Tab-separated table of C-alpha atoms in Angstrom:
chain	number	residue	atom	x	y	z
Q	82	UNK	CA	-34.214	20.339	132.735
Q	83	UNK	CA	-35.671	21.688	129.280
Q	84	UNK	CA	-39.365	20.689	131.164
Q	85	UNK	CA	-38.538	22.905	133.561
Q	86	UNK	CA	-37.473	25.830	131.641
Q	87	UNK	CA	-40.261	25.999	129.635
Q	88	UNK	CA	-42.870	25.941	132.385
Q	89	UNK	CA	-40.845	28.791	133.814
Q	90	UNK	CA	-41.242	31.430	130.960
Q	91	UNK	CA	-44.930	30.275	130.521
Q	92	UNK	CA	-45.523	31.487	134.060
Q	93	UNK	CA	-43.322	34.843	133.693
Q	94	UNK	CA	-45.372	35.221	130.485
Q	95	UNK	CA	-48.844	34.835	132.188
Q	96	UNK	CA	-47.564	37.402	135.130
Q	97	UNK	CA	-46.914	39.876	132.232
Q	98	UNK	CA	-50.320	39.671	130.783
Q	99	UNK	CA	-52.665	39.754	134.573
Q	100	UNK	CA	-50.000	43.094	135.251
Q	101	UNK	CA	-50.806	44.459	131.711
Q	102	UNK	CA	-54.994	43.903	132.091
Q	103	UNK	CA	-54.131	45.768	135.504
Q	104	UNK	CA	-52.664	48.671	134.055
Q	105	UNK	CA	-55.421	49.033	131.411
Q	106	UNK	CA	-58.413	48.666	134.163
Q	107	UNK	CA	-56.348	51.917	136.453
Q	108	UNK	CA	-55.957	53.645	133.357
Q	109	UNK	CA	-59.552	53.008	132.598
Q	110	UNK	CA	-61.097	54.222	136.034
Q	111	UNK	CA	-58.525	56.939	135.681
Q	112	UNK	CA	-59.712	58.474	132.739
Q	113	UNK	CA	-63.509	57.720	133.670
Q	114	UNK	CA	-62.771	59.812	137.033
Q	115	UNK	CA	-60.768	62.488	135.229
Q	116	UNK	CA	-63.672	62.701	132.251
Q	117	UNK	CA	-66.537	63.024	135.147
Q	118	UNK	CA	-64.611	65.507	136.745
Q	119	UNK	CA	-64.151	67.674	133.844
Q	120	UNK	CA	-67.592	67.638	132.976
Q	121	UNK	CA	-68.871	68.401	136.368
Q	122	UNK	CA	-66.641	71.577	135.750
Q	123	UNK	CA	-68.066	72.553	132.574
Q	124	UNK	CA	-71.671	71.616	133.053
Q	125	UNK	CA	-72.455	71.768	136.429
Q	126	UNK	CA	-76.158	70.291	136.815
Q	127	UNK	CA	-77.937	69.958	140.164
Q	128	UNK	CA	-81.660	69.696	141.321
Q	129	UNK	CA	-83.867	70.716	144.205
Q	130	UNK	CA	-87.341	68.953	144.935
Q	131	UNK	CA	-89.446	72.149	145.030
Q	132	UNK	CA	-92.480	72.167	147.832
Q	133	UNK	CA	-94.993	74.000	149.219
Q	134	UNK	CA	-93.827	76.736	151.461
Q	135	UNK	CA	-96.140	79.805	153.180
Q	136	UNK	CA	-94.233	83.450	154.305
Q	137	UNK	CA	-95.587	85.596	156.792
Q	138	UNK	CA	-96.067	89.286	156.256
Q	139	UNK	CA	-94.844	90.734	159.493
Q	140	UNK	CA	-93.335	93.649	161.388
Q	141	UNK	CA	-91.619	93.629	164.531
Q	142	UNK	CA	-92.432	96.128	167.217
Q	143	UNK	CA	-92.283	96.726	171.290
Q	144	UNK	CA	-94.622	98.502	173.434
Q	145	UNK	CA	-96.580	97.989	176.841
Q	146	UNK	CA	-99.413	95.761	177.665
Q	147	UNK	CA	-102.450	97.102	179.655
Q	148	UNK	CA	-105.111	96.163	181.568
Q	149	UNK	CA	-107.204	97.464	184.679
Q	150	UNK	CA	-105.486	96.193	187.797
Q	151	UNK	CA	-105.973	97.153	191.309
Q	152	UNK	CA	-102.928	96.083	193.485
Q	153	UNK	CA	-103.184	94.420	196.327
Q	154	UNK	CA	-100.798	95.290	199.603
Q	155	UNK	CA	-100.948	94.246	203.087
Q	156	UNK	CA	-98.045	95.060	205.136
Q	157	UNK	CA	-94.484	93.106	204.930
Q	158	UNK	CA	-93.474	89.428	206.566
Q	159	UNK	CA	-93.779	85.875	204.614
Q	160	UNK	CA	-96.266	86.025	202.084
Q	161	UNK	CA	-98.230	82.863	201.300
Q	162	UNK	CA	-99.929	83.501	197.896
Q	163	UNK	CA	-103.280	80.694	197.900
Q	164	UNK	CA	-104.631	81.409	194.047
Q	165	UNK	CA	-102.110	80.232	190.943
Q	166	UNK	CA	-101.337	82.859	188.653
Q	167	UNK	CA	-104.308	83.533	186.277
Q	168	UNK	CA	-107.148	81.686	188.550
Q	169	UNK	CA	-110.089	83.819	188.798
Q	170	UNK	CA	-111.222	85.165	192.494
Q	171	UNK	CA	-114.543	86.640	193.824
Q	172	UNK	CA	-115.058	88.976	195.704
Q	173	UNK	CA	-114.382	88.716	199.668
Q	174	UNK	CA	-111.970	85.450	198.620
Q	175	UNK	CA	-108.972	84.440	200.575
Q	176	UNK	CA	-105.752	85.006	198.299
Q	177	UNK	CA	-102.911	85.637	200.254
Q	178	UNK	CA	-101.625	84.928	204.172
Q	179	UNK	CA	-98.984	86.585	205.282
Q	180	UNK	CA	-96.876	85.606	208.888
Q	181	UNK	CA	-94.326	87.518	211.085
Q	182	UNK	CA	-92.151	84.570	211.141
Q	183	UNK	CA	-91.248	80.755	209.972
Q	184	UNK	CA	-93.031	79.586	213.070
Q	185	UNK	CA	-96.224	81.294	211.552
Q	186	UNK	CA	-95.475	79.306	208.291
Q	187	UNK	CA	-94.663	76.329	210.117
Q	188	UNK	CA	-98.196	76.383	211.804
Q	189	UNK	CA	-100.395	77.136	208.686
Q	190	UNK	CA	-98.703	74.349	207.432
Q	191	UNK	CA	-99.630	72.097	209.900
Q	192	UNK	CA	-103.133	73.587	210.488
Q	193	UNK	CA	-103.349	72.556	206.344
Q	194	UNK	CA	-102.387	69.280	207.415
Q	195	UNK	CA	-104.652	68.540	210.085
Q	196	UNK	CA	-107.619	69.714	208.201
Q	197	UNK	CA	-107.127	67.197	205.269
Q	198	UNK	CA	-106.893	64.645	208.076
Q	199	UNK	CA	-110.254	65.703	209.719
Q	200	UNK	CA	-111.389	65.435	206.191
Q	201	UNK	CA	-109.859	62.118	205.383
Q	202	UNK	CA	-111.010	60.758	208.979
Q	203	UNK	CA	-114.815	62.368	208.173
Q	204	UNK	CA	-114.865	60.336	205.198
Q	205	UNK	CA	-114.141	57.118	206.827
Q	206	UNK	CA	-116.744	57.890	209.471
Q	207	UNK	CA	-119.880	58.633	206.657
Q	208	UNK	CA	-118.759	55.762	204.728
Q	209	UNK	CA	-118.647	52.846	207.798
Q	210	UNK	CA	-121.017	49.928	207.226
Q	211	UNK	CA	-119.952	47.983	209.739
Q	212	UNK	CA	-118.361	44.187	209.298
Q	213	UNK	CA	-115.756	43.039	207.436
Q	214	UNK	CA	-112.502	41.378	208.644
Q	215	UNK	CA	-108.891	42.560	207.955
Q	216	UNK	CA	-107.880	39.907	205.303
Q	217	UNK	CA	-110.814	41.159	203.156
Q	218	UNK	CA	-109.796	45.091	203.883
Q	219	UNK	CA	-106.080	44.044	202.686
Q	220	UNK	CA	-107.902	43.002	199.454
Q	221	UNK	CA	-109.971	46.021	199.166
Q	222	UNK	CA	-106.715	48.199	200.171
Q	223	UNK	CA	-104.464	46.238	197.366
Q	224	UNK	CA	-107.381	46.827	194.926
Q	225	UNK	CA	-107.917	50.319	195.563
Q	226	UNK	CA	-103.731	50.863	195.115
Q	227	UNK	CA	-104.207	48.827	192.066
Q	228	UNK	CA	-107.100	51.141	190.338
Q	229	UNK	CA	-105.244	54.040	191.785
Q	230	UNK	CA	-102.011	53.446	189.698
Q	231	UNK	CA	-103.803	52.342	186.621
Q	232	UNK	CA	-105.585	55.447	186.140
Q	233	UNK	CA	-102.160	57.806	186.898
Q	234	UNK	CA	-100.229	55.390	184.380
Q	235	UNK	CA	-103.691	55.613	182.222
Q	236	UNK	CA	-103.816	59.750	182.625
Q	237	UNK	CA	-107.343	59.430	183.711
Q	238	UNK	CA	-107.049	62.214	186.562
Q	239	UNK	CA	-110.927	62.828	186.763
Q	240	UNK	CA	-111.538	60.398	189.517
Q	241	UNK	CA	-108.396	60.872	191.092
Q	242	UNK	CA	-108.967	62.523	194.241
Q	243	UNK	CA	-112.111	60.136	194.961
Q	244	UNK	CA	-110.038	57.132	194.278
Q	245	UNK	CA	-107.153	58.973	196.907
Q	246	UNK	CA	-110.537	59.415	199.597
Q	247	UNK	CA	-111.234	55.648	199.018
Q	248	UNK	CA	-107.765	54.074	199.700
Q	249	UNK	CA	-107.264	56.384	202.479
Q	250	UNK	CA	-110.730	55.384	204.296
Q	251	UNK	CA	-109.561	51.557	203.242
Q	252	UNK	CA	-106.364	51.827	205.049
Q	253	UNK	CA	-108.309	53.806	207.970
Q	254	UNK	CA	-110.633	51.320	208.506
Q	255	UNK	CA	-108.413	48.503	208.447
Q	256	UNK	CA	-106.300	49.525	210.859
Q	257	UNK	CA	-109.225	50.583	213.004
Q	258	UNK	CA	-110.942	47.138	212.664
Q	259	UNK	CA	-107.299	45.418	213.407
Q	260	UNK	CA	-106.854	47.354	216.652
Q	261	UNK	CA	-110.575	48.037	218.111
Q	262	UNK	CA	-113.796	46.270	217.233
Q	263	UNK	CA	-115.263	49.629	218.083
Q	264	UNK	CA	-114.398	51.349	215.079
Q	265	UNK	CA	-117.075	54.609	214.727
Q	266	UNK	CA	-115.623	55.403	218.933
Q	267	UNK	CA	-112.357	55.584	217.280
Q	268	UNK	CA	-112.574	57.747	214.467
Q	269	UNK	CA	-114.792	59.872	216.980
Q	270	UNK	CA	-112.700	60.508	219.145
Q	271	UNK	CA	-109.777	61.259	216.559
Q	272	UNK	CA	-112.077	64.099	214.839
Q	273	UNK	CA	-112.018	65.335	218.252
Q	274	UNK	CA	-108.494	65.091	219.061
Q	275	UNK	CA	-107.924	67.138	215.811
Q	276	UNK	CA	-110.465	69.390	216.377
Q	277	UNK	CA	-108.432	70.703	219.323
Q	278	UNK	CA	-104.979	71.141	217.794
Q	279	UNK	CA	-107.104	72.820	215.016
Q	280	UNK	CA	-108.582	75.176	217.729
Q	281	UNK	CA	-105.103	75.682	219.398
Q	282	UNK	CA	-103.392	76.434	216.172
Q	283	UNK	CA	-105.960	79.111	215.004
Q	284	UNK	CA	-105.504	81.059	218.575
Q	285	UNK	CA	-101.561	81.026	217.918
Q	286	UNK	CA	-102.358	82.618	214.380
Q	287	UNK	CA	-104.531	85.198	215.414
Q	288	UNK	CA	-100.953	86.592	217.204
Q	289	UNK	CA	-98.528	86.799	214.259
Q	290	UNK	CA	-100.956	86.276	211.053
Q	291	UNK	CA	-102.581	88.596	208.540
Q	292	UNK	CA	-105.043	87.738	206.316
Q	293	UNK	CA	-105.610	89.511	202.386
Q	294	UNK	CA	-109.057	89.451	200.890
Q	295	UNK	CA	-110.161	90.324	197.662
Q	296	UNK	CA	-111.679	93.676	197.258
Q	297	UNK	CA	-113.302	93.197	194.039
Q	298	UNK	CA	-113.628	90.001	191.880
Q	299	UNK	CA	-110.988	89.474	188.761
Q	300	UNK	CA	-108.072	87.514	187.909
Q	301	UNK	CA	-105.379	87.217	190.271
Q	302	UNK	CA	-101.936	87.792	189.140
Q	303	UNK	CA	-99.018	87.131	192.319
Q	304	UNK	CA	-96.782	90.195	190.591
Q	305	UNK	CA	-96.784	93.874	190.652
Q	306	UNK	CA	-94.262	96.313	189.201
Q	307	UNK	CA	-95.754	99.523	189.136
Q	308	UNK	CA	-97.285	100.202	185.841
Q	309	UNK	CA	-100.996	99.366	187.192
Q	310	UNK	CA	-101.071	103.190	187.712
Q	311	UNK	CA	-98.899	104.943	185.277
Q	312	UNK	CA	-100.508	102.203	182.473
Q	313	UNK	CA	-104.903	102.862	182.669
Q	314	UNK	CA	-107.100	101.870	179.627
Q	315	UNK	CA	-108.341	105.139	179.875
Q	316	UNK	CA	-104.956	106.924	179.319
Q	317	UNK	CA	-104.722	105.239	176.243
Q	318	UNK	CA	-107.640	107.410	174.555
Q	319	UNK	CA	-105.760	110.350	173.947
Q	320	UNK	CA	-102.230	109.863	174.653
Q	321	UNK	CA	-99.684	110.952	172.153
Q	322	UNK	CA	-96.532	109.706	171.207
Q	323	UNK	CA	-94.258	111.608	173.325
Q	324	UNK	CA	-96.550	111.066	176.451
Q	325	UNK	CA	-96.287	106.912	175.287
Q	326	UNK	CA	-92.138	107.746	174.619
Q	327	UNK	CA	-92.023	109.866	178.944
Q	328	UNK	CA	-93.821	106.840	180.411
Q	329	UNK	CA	-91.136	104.717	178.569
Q	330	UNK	CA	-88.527	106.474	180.373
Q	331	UNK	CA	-89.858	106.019	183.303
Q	332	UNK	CA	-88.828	102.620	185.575
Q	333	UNK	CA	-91.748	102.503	188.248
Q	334	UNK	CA	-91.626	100.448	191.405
Q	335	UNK	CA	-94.499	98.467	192.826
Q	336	UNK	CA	-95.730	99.835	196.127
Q	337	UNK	CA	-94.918	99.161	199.385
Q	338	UNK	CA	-96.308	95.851	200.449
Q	339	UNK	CA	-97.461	94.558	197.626
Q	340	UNK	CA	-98.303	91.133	197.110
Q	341	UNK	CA	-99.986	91.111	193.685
Q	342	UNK	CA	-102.691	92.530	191.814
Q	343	UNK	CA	-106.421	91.934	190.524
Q	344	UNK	CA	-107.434	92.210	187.101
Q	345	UNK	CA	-110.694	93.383	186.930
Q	346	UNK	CA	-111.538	93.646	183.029
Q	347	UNK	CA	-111.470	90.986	180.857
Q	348	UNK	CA	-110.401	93.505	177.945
Q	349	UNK	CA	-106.568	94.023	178.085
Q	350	UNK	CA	-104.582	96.210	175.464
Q	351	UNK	CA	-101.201	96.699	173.736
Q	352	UNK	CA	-100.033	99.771	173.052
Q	353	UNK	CA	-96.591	100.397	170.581
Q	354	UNK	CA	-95.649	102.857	168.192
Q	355	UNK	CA	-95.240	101.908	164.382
Q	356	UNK	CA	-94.117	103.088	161.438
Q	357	UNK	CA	-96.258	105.355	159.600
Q	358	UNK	CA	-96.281	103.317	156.770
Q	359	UNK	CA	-96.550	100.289	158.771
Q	360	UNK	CA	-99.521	101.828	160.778
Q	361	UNK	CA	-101.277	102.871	156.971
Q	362	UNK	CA	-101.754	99.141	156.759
Q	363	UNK	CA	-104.380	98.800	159.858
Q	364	UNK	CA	-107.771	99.877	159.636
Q	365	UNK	CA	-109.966	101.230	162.761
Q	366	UNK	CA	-111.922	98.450	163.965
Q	367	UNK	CA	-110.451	95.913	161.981
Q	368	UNK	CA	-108.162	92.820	163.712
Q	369	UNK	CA	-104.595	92.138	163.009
Q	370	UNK	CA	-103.212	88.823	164.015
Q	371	UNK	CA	-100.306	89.514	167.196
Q	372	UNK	CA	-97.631	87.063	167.507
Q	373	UNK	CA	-95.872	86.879	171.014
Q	374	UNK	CA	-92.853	85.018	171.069
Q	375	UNK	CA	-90.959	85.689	174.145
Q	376	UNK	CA	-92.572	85.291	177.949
Q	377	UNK	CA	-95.275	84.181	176.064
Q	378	UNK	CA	-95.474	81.804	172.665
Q	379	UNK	CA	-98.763	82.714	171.130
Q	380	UNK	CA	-101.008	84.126	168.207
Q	381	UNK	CA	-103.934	86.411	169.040
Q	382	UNK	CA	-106.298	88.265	166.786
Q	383	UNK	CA	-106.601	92.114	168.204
Q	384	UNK	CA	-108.929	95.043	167.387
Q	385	UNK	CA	-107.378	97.761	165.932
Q	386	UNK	CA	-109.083	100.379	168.778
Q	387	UNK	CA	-106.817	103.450	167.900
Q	388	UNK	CA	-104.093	104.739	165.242
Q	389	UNK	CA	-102.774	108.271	166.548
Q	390	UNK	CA	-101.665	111.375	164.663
Q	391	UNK	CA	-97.979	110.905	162.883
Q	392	UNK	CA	-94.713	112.587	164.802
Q	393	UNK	CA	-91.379	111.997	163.461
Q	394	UNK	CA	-92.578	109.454	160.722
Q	395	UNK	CA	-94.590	107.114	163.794
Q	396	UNK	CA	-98.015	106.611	165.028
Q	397	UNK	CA	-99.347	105.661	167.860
Q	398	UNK	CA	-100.892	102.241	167.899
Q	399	UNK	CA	-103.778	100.687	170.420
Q	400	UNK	CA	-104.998	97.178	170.046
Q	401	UNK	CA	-107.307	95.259	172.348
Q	402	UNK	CA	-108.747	91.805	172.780
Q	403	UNK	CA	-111.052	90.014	175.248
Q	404	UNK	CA	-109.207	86.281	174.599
Q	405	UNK	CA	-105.941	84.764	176.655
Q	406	UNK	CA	-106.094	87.244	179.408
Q	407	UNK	CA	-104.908	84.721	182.295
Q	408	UNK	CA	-102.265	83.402	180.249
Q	409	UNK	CA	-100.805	86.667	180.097
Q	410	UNK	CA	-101.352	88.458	183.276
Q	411	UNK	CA	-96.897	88.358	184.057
Q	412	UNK	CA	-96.787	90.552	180.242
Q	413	UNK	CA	-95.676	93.912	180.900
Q	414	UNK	CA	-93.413	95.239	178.222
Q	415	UNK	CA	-92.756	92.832	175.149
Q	416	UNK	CA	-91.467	92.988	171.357
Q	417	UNK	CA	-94.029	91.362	169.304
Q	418	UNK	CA	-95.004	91.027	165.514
Q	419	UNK	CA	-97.886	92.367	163.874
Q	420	UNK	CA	-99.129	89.604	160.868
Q	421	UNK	CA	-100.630	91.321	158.045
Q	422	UNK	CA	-101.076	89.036	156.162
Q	423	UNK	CA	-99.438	85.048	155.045
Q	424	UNK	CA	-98.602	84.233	151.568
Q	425	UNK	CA	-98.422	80.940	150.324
Q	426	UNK	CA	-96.060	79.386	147.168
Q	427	UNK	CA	-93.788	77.077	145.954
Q	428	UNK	CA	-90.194	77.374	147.224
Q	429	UNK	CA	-87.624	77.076	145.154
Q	430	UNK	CA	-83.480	77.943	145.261
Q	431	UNK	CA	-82.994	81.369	144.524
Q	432	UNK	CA	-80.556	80.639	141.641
Q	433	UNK	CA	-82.961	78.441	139.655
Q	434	UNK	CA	-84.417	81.382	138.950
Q	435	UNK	CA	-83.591	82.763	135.514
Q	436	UNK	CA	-84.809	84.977	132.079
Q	437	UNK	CA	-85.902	82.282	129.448
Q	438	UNK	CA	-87.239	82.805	125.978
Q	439	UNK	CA	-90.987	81.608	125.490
Q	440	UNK	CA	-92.152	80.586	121.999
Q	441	UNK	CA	-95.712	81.078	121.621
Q	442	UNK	CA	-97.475	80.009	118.781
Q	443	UNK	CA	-100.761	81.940	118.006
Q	444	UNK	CA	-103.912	79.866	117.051
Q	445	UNK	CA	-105.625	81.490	114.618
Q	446	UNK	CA	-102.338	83.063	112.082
Q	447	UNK	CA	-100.064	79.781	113.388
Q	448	UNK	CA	-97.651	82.910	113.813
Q	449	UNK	CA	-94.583	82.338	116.133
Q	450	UNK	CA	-93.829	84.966	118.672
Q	451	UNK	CA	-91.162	84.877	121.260
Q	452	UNK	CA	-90.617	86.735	124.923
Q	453	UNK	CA	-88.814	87.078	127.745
Q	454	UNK	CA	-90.370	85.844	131.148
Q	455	UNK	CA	-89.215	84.841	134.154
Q	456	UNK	CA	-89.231	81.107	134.689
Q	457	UNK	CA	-87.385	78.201	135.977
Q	458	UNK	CA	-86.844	75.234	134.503
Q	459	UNK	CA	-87.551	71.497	135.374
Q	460	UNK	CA	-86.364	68.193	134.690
Q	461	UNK	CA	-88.938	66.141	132.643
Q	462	UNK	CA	-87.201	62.668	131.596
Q	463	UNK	CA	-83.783	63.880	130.361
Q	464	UNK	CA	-84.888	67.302	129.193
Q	465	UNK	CA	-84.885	70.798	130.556
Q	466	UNK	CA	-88.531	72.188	130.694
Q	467	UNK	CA	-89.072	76.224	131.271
Q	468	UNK	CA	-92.267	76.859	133.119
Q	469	UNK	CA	-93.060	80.944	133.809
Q	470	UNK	CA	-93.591	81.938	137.497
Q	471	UNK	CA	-93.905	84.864	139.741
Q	472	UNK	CA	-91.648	85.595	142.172
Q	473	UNK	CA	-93.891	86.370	145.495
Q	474	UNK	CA	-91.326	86.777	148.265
Q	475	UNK	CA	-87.413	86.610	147.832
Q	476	UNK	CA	-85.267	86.064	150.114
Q	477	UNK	CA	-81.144	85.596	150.759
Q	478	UNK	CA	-81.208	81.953	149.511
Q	479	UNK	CA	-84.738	81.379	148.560
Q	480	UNK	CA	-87.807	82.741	146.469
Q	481	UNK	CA	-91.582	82.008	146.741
Q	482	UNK	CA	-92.698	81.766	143.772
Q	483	UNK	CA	-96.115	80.953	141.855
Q	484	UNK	CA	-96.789	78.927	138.609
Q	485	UNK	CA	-98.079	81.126	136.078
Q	486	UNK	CA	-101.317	79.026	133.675
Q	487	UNK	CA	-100.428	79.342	130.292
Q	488	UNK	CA	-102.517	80.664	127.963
Q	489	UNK	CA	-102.394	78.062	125.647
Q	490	UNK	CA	-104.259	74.880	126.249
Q	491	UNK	CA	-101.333	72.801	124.687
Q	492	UNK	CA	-98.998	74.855	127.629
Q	493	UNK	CA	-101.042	74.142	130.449
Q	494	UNK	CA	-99.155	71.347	131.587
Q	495	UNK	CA	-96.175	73.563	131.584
Q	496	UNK	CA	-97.559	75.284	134.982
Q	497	UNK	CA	-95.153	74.648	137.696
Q	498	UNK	CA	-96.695	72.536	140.833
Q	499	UNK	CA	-95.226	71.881	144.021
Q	500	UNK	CA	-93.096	68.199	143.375
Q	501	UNK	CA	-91.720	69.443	140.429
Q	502	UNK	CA	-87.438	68.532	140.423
Q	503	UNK	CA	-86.001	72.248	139.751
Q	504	UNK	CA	-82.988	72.768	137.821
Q	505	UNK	CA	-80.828	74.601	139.693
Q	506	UNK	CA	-77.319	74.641	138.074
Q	507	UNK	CA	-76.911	73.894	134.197
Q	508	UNK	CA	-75.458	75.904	131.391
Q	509	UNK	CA	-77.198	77.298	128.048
Q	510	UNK	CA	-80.437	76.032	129.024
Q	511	UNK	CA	-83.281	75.827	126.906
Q	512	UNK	CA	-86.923	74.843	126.507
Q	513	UNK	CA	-86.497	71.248	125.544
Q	514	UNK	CA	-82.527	71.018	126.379
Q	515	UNK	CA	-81.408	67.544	126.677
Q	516	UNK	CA	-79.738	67.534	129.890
Q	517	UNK	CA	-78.890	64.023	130.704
């Protein structure tokens, strides 16, 4: 009995201590949490990474491009447009069908159809040699499928179509050699066949089909809304503000039966109103980089051709340029910017910027001098380093900024360089603060 008794307070003695090195490790974290958390209060310190960043000088404005454009019309039905948008035409060139009805449509369709059979039929025709059995055309026809799909999975489109030509005169011939030994009689006499329903199909279109030639050679462009007539180059010479502000007013219609347009000079224009203070910045003859951003996302560098006379605090602008015309043939009326220019710096929060107190020692007296300059500071090791800068560009949350060279040799690797870990929260800094 005393055995027992003994072991029993030795183990309610040993659960005493383990609960009493508990309560010391909690209070321990405890006050380590509690101590962290006051400090973070009282000395908030954070950093940023600072980089290289670039601004651009802009200013956003809307006005009107313009270009010479003839339109082209030719009566109302279904209108089969045969150039993409952009593609240059010539003069005399097919580019657009139009039909009285579906069955019209229906038969161009299938007079497009038979032609690129005649074609593919033609082919295999020019290109018999004679002999050959079908187990080594199946080869030839699996090869050819095989080549053909490597170079789509490959994006090698050059020889596309002539690789399409050959599989199609493979499978031709194959089937011709598997069902008649006379194999030139055959395609013969299918050029012929399609020859007729070609010949049959073109006297049904004469009935219900119109044809639209070019008139002059230019860019096609499948849309027109009006402006090729109220909108000339040559208006643009002398027009004023309020002639620029009526046409604005204005919300033209394209003409009856109209099918598109032809853009005949490879020099288009836009033409916008600026600031007066804005406009100051161009020069005659100079180029200004124009950002588009909406129908069209892209830079372009225009002449400045023309900066009118100032009404109500605006000029006039004209600017011109010979580059991306069939990329933007659809452009009509568009808000773009105007780049003037693109500064370049070293980004940095803007509330590591701050007033710091330089000490400058001079070389020759050894004399001490102090100043104010604006700076930020850095973290080198565990100490706050102030390095002067120019602020280039400031912004809601940001600045650009620029290192400024000290003039003393000693201080020149004070200059602040993109990389550099900005202090951006810290109290009572200081050139040389120990910080951490």
């Amino acid at each position: 009995e005393p055995v027992n008794y003994h072991r029993g307070l030795f183990m309610k003695q040993g659960s005493a201590v383990i609960r009493s090195i508990t309560l010391l490790l909690l209070a321990a974290v405890l006050l380590y949490l509690g101590v962290s958390a006051w400090n973070s209060l009282r000395v908030p310190f954070s950093t940023f990474l600072s980089y290289s960043w670039s601004v651009d000088d802009t200013v956003e404005c809307t006005g009107y491009v313009v270009r010479e454009e003839t339109v082209l019309t030719g009566g109302s039905g279904l209108v089969d447009l045969l150039p993409n948008e952009g593609e240059k035409v010539a003069k005399g060139e097919l580019v657009a069908m139009i039909y009285q009805s579906e069955a019209g449509l229906d038969r161009q369709q299938a007079h497009q159809s038979l032609l690129l059979e005649r074609e593919q039929l033609q082919y295999a025709l020019q290109h018999l040699d004679g002999g050959g059995d079908t187990s080594q055309l199946s080869e030839q026809v699996v090869e050819s499928i095989t080549a053909l799909r490597a170079s789509v999975a490959a994006g090698e489109l050059g020889r596309l179509e002539e690789q399409a030509m050959a599989l199609r005169f493979l499978v031709y011939r194959r089937e011709l050699t598997y069902d008649n030994a006379d194999a030139a009689s055959s395609l013969a006499e299918s050029i012929q066949s399609v020859d007729q329903q070609l010949s049959s199909l073109r006297s049904q279109s004469a009935q219900d089909t119109a044809v639209i030639q070019a008139q002059v050679s230019g860019v096609f462009s499948g849309q027109a809304d009006g402006y090729e007539e109220i909108l000339r180059p040559e208006l643009l010479e002398d027009m004023s503000l309020s002639e620029f502000r009526a046409i604005r007013a204005q919300r033209p219609q394209a003409p009856p039966g109209a099918v598109g347009r032809l853009i005949t000079n490879s020099r288009w224009y836009f033409v916008c109103p600026l600031a007066q203070e804005d406009a100051a910045r161009l020069t005659q003859g100079r180029t200004v980089t124009v950002r588009f951003s909406l129908d069209w996302a892209g830079e372009v560098d225009m002449t400045v051709e023309r900066i009118g006379d100032e009404e109500n605090g605006q000029c006039l602008t004209v600017l011109s340029t010979d580059r991306y015309l069939s990329d933007t043939t659809l452009l009509r009326e568009q808000t773009v910017e105007l780049v003037f220019d693109t500064i370049g710096g070293i980004r940095v929060p803007k509330a590591a910027i701050r007033v710091g107190v330089q000490t400058r020692t001079d070389p020759d007296t050894g004399e001490k001098t102090q100043k104010n300059v604006t700076c930020v500071y850095t973290l080198v090791g565990s100490q706050a380093e102030l390095k002067p800068v120019e602020v280039l560009v400031q912004r809601d949350d940001y600045c650009l900024v620029e290192g400024i060279l000290s003039e003393s040799a000693n201080e020149a690797r004070k200059i602040l360089r993109a990389g550099d870990e900005i202090i951006v929260a810290a109290e009572d800094l200081f050139d040389g603060k120990v910080v951490r």
